[in-house]
Amino acid sequence: MIKVAVTGAAGRMGGRIITLVTEAEGLQVAGAVEAPGNPKLGEDAGLVAGCGQLGVAITDSLEQALSGADVLIDFTWPEVTLANLGVCKKLGKTMVVGTTGLTPEQRAVVEDAAGTIPVVFAPNMSVGVNLCFKLLKDMAATLGEAFDVEIVELHHNKKKDSPSGTAVRMGEIVADALDRDYNKVANYHREGMCGERTKEEIGMQTVRGGDIIGEHTVYFVGMGERIELTHRAMSRDMFARGAVRAAGWLAGKEPGLYDMQDVLGLK
Ligand code: NAD
């Protein structure tokens, strides 16, 4: 039995992850963590998640939650994730990181920790999105320089980071396939007399509103034809299901940085 601790236990993702761990074969919730001062501290994690009593109280001590756990699933905030990585590294626990919005410097800290413990780090844990990542690489390589690439993503009005980690990953995959440096060619802003579009740039636009779970479209626009690859999330469960699958997959893995392409065997 793989024992799982979950941070952000009272959050949108944390609750679904706790529920899906209880439904997964061979996995069990062993710890649940929330921020100091969270009103749900001390309450049963299963009751808070809406999947019935689990006998696991939500604590603000990660060390305590990890004492009986093999793996941590973390969908919180970047600075919290980095602190939690330090604890997992110290205790030798594996970790699934779903948190998005990490800066390049913060991502480097994740990479460094993966030198000591096995870590799955993926801005989007859905099977469908990860298949899109694979398709995008082929599309960009085949369509090449003749097509302009633009990415549009839509999310709910509570999302804190823009553009989404998934949109950035899509941009990086396209840039890599076209032998471009994403950080140099990403264009997040057009306003006023900003001039013609350059051939190399990858436009990145965000829409925020209501309860949109997440939509991403990559446009490849050529002369006389246009290809659009769209993924629409209809429920948060697709992310949570991927995270739970990653937690099971990590058991027995060597230290290293893995992504969902590894977990799903798409490489
Ligand atoms: P949320 O705000 O609902 O949940 C975050 C939770 O973390 C909150 O309950 C908060 O109290 C808790 N938290 C804060 N500090 C903590 C601490 N020190 N210890 C433990 N818990 C702490 O947000 P959400 O919608 O659940 O999203 C969380 C993150 O997951 C975001 O970065 C989001 O972009 C990302 N996300 C990733 C994927 C993916 O597939 N990788 C999918 C959806 C969301």
Coordinates of C-alpha atoms and ligand atoms in Angstrom, one line a residue:
M1 CA 0.0 0.0 0.0
I2 CA 1.4 3.4 -1.0
K3 CA 0.8 6.0 1.6
V4 CA 0.0 9.5 0.4
A5 CA 0.2 12.9 2.1
V6 CA -1.6 15.9 0.5
T7 CA -0.8 19.6 1.0
G8 CA -3.4 22.2 0.2
A9 CA -5.9 19.7 1.7
A10 CA -8.7 22.2 1.9
G11 CA -8.0 23.7 -1.6
R12 CA -9.8 23.1 -4.8
M13 CA -7.3 20.5 -6.1
G14 CA -6.3 19.0 -2.7
G15 CA -9.9 18.0 -2.0
R16 CA -10.3 16.2 -5.3
I17 CA -6.9 14.5 -4.9
I18 CA -7.8 13.2 -1.4
T19 CA -11.1 11.8 -2.8
L20 CA -9.4 10.1 -5.8
V21 CA -6.7 8.6 -3.6
T22 CA -9.4 6.9 -1.6
E23 CA -10.8 5.5 -4.9
A24 CA -7.4 4.3 -6.2
E25 CA -6.3 0.8 -5.8
G26 CA -3.1 0.4 -3.7
L27 CA -3.1 4.0 -2.4
Q28 CA -4.2 5.4 0.9
V29 CA -4.4 8.9 2.4
A30 CA -1.9 9.0 5.3
G31 CA -1.6 12.8 5.9
A32 CA -3.3 16.1 5.1
V33 CA -1.7 19.5 5.5
E34 CA -3.1 23.0 5.4
A35 CA -1.6 26.5 6.0
P36 CA -1.2 27.7 9.6
G37 CA -4.4 29.5 10.6
N38 CA -6.6 27.6 8.0
P39 CA -10.1 27.2 9.5
K40 CA -10.1 23.5 8.5
L41 CA -7.1 22.5 10.7
G42 CA -8.0 19.6 13.0
E43 CA -11.0 18.6 10.9
D44 CA -11.1 15.2 9.2
A45 CA -9.5 15.4 5.7
G46 CA -12.1 13.1 4.1
L47 CA -15.1 15.0 5.5
V48 CA -13.6 18.3 4.3
A49 CA -13.0 16.8 0.8
G50 CA -16.6 15.4 0.8
C51 CA -15.6 11.7 0.5
G52 CA -16.5 10.5 4.1
Q53 CA -14.5 10.1 7.3
L54 CA -10.9 9.0 6.8
G55 CA -9.5 9.3 10.3
V56 CA -6.8 11.7 9.1
A57 CA -6.9 15.1 10.7
I58 CA -5.7 18.1 8.7
T59 CA -2.5 19.4 10.3
D60 CA -0.2 22.4 9.7
S61 CA 2.9 20.2 10.3
L62 CA 4.2 18.7 7.1
E63 CA 6.7 16.6 9.1
Q64 CA 3.9 15.1 11.1
A65 CA 1.8 14.4 8.0
L66 CA 4.8 12.7 6.3
S67 CA 5.8 10.6 9.2
G68 CA 3.5 7.8 8.0
A69 CA 3.6 8.6 4.3
D70 CA 5.7 7.6 1.3
V71 CA 4.9 10.4 -1.1
L72 CA 3.6 14.0 -1.0
I73 CA 1.2 15.4 -3.5
D74 CA 1.6 19.2 -3.5
F75 CA -0.8 21.6 -5.3
T76 CA -0.3 24.8 -3.4
W77 CA 1.7 28.0 -4.1
P78 CA 5.2 28.3 -5.4
E79 CA 6.9 29.5 -2.1
V80 CA 5.0 26.8 -0.2
T81 CA 6.0 24.1 -2.7
L82 CA 9.7 25.0 -2.4
A83 CA 9.6 24.9 1.4
N84 CA 7.8 21.5 1.2
L85 CA 10.4 20.2 -1.3
G86 CA 13.1 21.0 1.3
V87 CA 11.2 18.9 3.9
C88 CA 10.7 15.9 1.5
K89 CA 14.4 16.1 0.6
K90 CA 15.4 16.0 4.3
L91 CA 13.0 13.1 5.0
G92 CA 13.8 11.2 1.8
K93 CA 10.1 11.2 0.6
T94 CA 9.1 11.3 -3.1
M95 CA 7.0 14.2 -4.3
V96 CA 4.4 15.1 -7.0
V97 CA 4.4 18.8 -7.7
G98 CA 1.4 20.3 -9.5
T99 CA 1.8 23.9 -8.4
T100 CA 2.2 26.3 -11.3
G101 CA 3.5 29.8 -11.6
L102 CA 7.1 29.0 -10.6
T103 CA 9.8 31.4 -11.8
P104 CA 12.8 30.0 -13.6
E105 CA 14.8 30.4 -10.4
Q106 CA 12.1 28.4 -8.4
R107 CA 12.1 25.7 -11.1
A108 CA 15.9 25.4 -10.7
V109 CA 15.3 24.7 -7.0
V110 CA 12.9 21.8 -8.0
E111 CA 15.5 20.5 -10.4
D112 CA 18.1 20.6 -7.6
A113 CA 15.9 18.7 -5.2
A114 CA 15.3 16.1 -7.8
G115 CA 19.0 15.2 -7.6
T116 CA 18.2 13.8 -4.2
I117 CA 14.6 12.5 -4.4
P118 CA 12.3 11.4 -7.2
V119 CA 10.0 14.3 -8.2
V120 CA 7.2 14.4 -10.8
F121 CA 6.8 18.1 -11.8
A122 CA 4.2 18.9 -14.4
P123 CA 2.2 22.1 -15.0
N124 CA -0.7 20.0 -16.3
M125 CA -1.3 16.4 -15.2
S126 CA -4.1 15.6 -17.6
V127 CA -3.6 12.7 -20.0
G128 CA -5.2 14.7 -22.9
V129 CA -3.0 17.7 -22.4
N130 CA 0.1 15.6 -22.3
L131 CA -0.9 14.0 -25.5
C132 CA -1.4 17.5 -26.9
F133 CA 2.2 18.2 -25.8
K134 CA 3.4 15.3 -27.9
L135 CA 1.2 16.3 -30.9
L136 CA 2.4 19.9 -30.7
K137 CA 6.1 18.9 -31.1
D138 CA 5.2 17.0 -34.3
M139 CA 3.0 19.8 -35.6
A140 CA 5.6 22.5 -35.1
A141 CA 8.4 20.4 -36.6
T142 CA 6.2 19.6 -39.7
L143 CA 4.7 23.0 -40.3
G144 CA 8.0 24.8 -39.6
E145 CA 8.7 28.4 -40.3
A146 CA 5.8 28.9 -42.8
F147 CA 3.2 29.1 -40.0
D148 CA 2.8 31.8 -37.3
V149 CA 2.2 30.3 -33.8
E150 CA -0.2 32.0 -31.4
I151 CA -1.4 30.5 -28.1
V152 CA -4.6 31.5 -26.2
E153 CA -5.6 30.2 -22.8
L154 CA -8.7 30.7 -20.7
H155 CA -9.1 30.2 -17.0
H156 CA -11.4 31.0 -14.0
N157 CA -11.3 34.4 -12.4
K158 CA -9.5 33.2 -9.3
K159 CA -6.4 32.0 -11.1
K160 CA -3.3 33.8 -9.8
D161 CA -0.7 33.2 -12.4
S162 CA -0.7 34.2 -16.1
P163 CA -0.2 32.8 -18.6
S164 CA -0.9 29.3 -17.3
G165 CA 1.9 26.9 -16.7
T166 CA 0.4 24.7 -19.5
A167 CA 0.4 27.5 -22.0
V168 CA 4.0 28.3 -21.2
R169 CA 4.9 24.6 -21.6
M170 CA 3.1 24.5 -25.0
G171 CA 5.1 27.6 -26.0
E172 CA 8.4 26.0 -24.9
I173 CA 7.6 22.8 -26.9
V174 CA 6.8 24.7 -30.1
A175 CA 9.9 26.9 -29.6
D176 CA 12.2 23.9 -29.0
A177 CA 10.8 22.1 -32.1
L178 CA 11.5 25.3 -34.2
D179 CA 14.9 25.8 -32.7
R180 CA 14.0 29.0 -31.0
D181 CA 14.6 30.3 -27.4
Y182 CA 11.1 30.5 -25.8
N183 CA 12.2 33.3 -23.4
K184 CA 13.3 35.4 -26.4
V185 CA 10.3 34.8 -28.7
A186 CA 7.3 34.7 -26.4
N187 CA 5.2 37.9 -26.9
Y188 CA 2.8 38.5 -24.0
H189 CA 1.6 42.0 -25.0
R190 CA 0.5 43.9 -28.1
E191 CA -1.0 47.4 -27.8
G192 CA -1.0 50.5 -29.9
M193 CA 1.4 50.9 -32.9
C194 CA 3.6 47.9 -31.9
G195 CA 4.6 47.1 -35.4
E196 CA 4.1 44.0 -37.6
R197 CA 4.4 40.5 -36.1
T198 CA 7.9 39.1 -36.3
K199 CA 8.3 35.6 -37.9
E200 CA 9.8 34.1 -34.8
E201 CA 7.5 35.4 -32.1
I202 CA 5.0 33.1 -30.3
G203 CA 2.0 35.2 -29.2
M204 CA 0.6 34.3 -25.8
Q205 CA -2.8 35.7 -24.7
T206 CA -4.8 35.0 -21.6
V207 CA -8.6 35.3 -20.8
R208 CA -9.8 35.2 -17.2
G209 CA -13.4 34.8 -16.2
G210 CA -16.1 33.0 -14.2
D211 CA -15.5 29.3 -13.6
I212 CA -13.6 28.2 -16.7
I213 CA -11.5 25.3 -15.5
G214 CA -9.0 25.6 -18.3
E215 CA -8.8 25.8 -22.1
H216 CA -5.8 26.0 -24.4
T217 CA -5.7 26.6 -28.1
V218 CA -2.5 26.7 -30.2
Y219 CA -3.0 28.3 -33.6
F220 CA -0.7 27.5 -36.5
V221 CA -1.6 30.1 -39.1
G222 CA -0.2 29.8 -42.6
M223 CA -1.0 31.4 -45.9
G224 CA -4.5 30.1 -46.9
E225 CA -4.8 27.6 -44.0
R226 CA -4.9 27.4 -40.3
I227 CA -4.7 24.5 -37.9
E228 CA -5.9 24.8 -34.3
L229 CA -5.2 22.3 -31.5
T230 CA -7.6 22.8 -28.6
H231 CA -7.9 21.1 -25.2
R232 CA -10.9 21.9 -23.0
A233 CA -11.0 20.8 -19.3
M234 CA -14.5 20.0 -18.2
S235 CA -13.6 19.0 -14.6
R236 CA -10.6 19.3 -12.2
D237 CA -10.6 15.6 -11.8
M238 CA -8.5 15.0 -14.9
F239 CA -5.6 16.8 -13.2
A240 CA -6.2 15.1 -9.8
R241 CA -6.4 11.7 -11.5
G242 CA -3.1 12.3 -13.2
A243 CA -1.5 13.4 -9.9
V244 CA -2.7 10.3 -8.1
R245 CA -1.4 8.1 -11.0
A246 CA 2.0 9.9 -10.8
A247 CA 2.1 9.3 -7.0
G248 CA 1.7 5.5 -7.6
W249 CA 4.2 5.5 -10.5
L250 CA 6.9 7.1 -8.4
A251 CA 7.2 4.2 -6.0
G252 CA 10.6 2.6 -6.4
K253 CA 11.9 5.2 -8.9
E254 CA 15.5 6.5 -8.8
P255 CA 16.0 10.2 -7.8
G256 CA 15.4 12.4 -10.8
L257 CA 13.0 15.0 -12.4
Y258 CA 10.1 13.3 -14.2
D259 CA 7.1 14.7 -16.0
M260 CA 3.8 13.4 -17.0
Q261 CA 5.2 12.2 -20.4
D262 CA 7.4 9.8 -18.3
V263 CA 4.4 8.8 -16.1
L264 CA 2.2 8.1 -19.1
G265 CA 5.0 6.5 -21.2
L266 CA 4.7 9.1 -24.0
K267 CA 8.4 9.6 -24.5
Ligands
NAD1 P1 -6.4 26.7 -4.0 O1 -6.0 28.1 -3.7 O2 -7.8 26.2 -4.0 O3 -5.6 25.7 -3.1 C1 -4.3 25.9 -2.6 C2 -4.3 25.4 -1.1 O4 -3.0 25.4 -0.6 C3 -5.2 26.4 -0.2 O5 -6.2 25.6 0.4 C4 -4.2 27.0 0.7 O6 -4.7 27.2 2.0 C5 -3.1 25.8 0.8 N1 -1.9 26.2 1.4 C6 -1.3 27.4 1.4 N2 -0.2 27.4 2.1 C7 0.0 26.1 2.6 C8 0.9 25.5 3.4 N3 2.0 26.2 4.0 N4 0.8 24.2 3.7 C9 -0.3 23.5 3.2 N5 -1.3 24.1 2.4 C10 -1.1 25.4 2.1 O7 -5.7 26.4 -5.5 P2 -5.9 25.2 -6.5 O8 -6.9 25.6 -7.5 O9 -6.2 24.0 -5.7 O10 -4.5 25.2 -7.2 C11 -3.3 25.0 -6.5 C12 -2.2 25.0 -7.5 O11 -2.3 23.9 -8.4 C13 -2.1 26.3 -8.3 O12 -0.7 26.6 -8.5 C14 -2.7 25.8 -9.7 O13 -2.3 26.6 -10.8 C15 -2.2 24.4 -9.7 N6 -2.9 23.5 -10.6 C16 -2.1 22.6 -11.3 C17 -2.7 21.6 -12.1 C18 -1.8 20.6 -12.7 O14 -2.3 19.7 -13.4 N7 -0.5 20.6 -12.5 C19 -4.1 21.6 -12.2 C20 -4.8 22.5 -11.5 C21 -4.2 23.4 -10.7

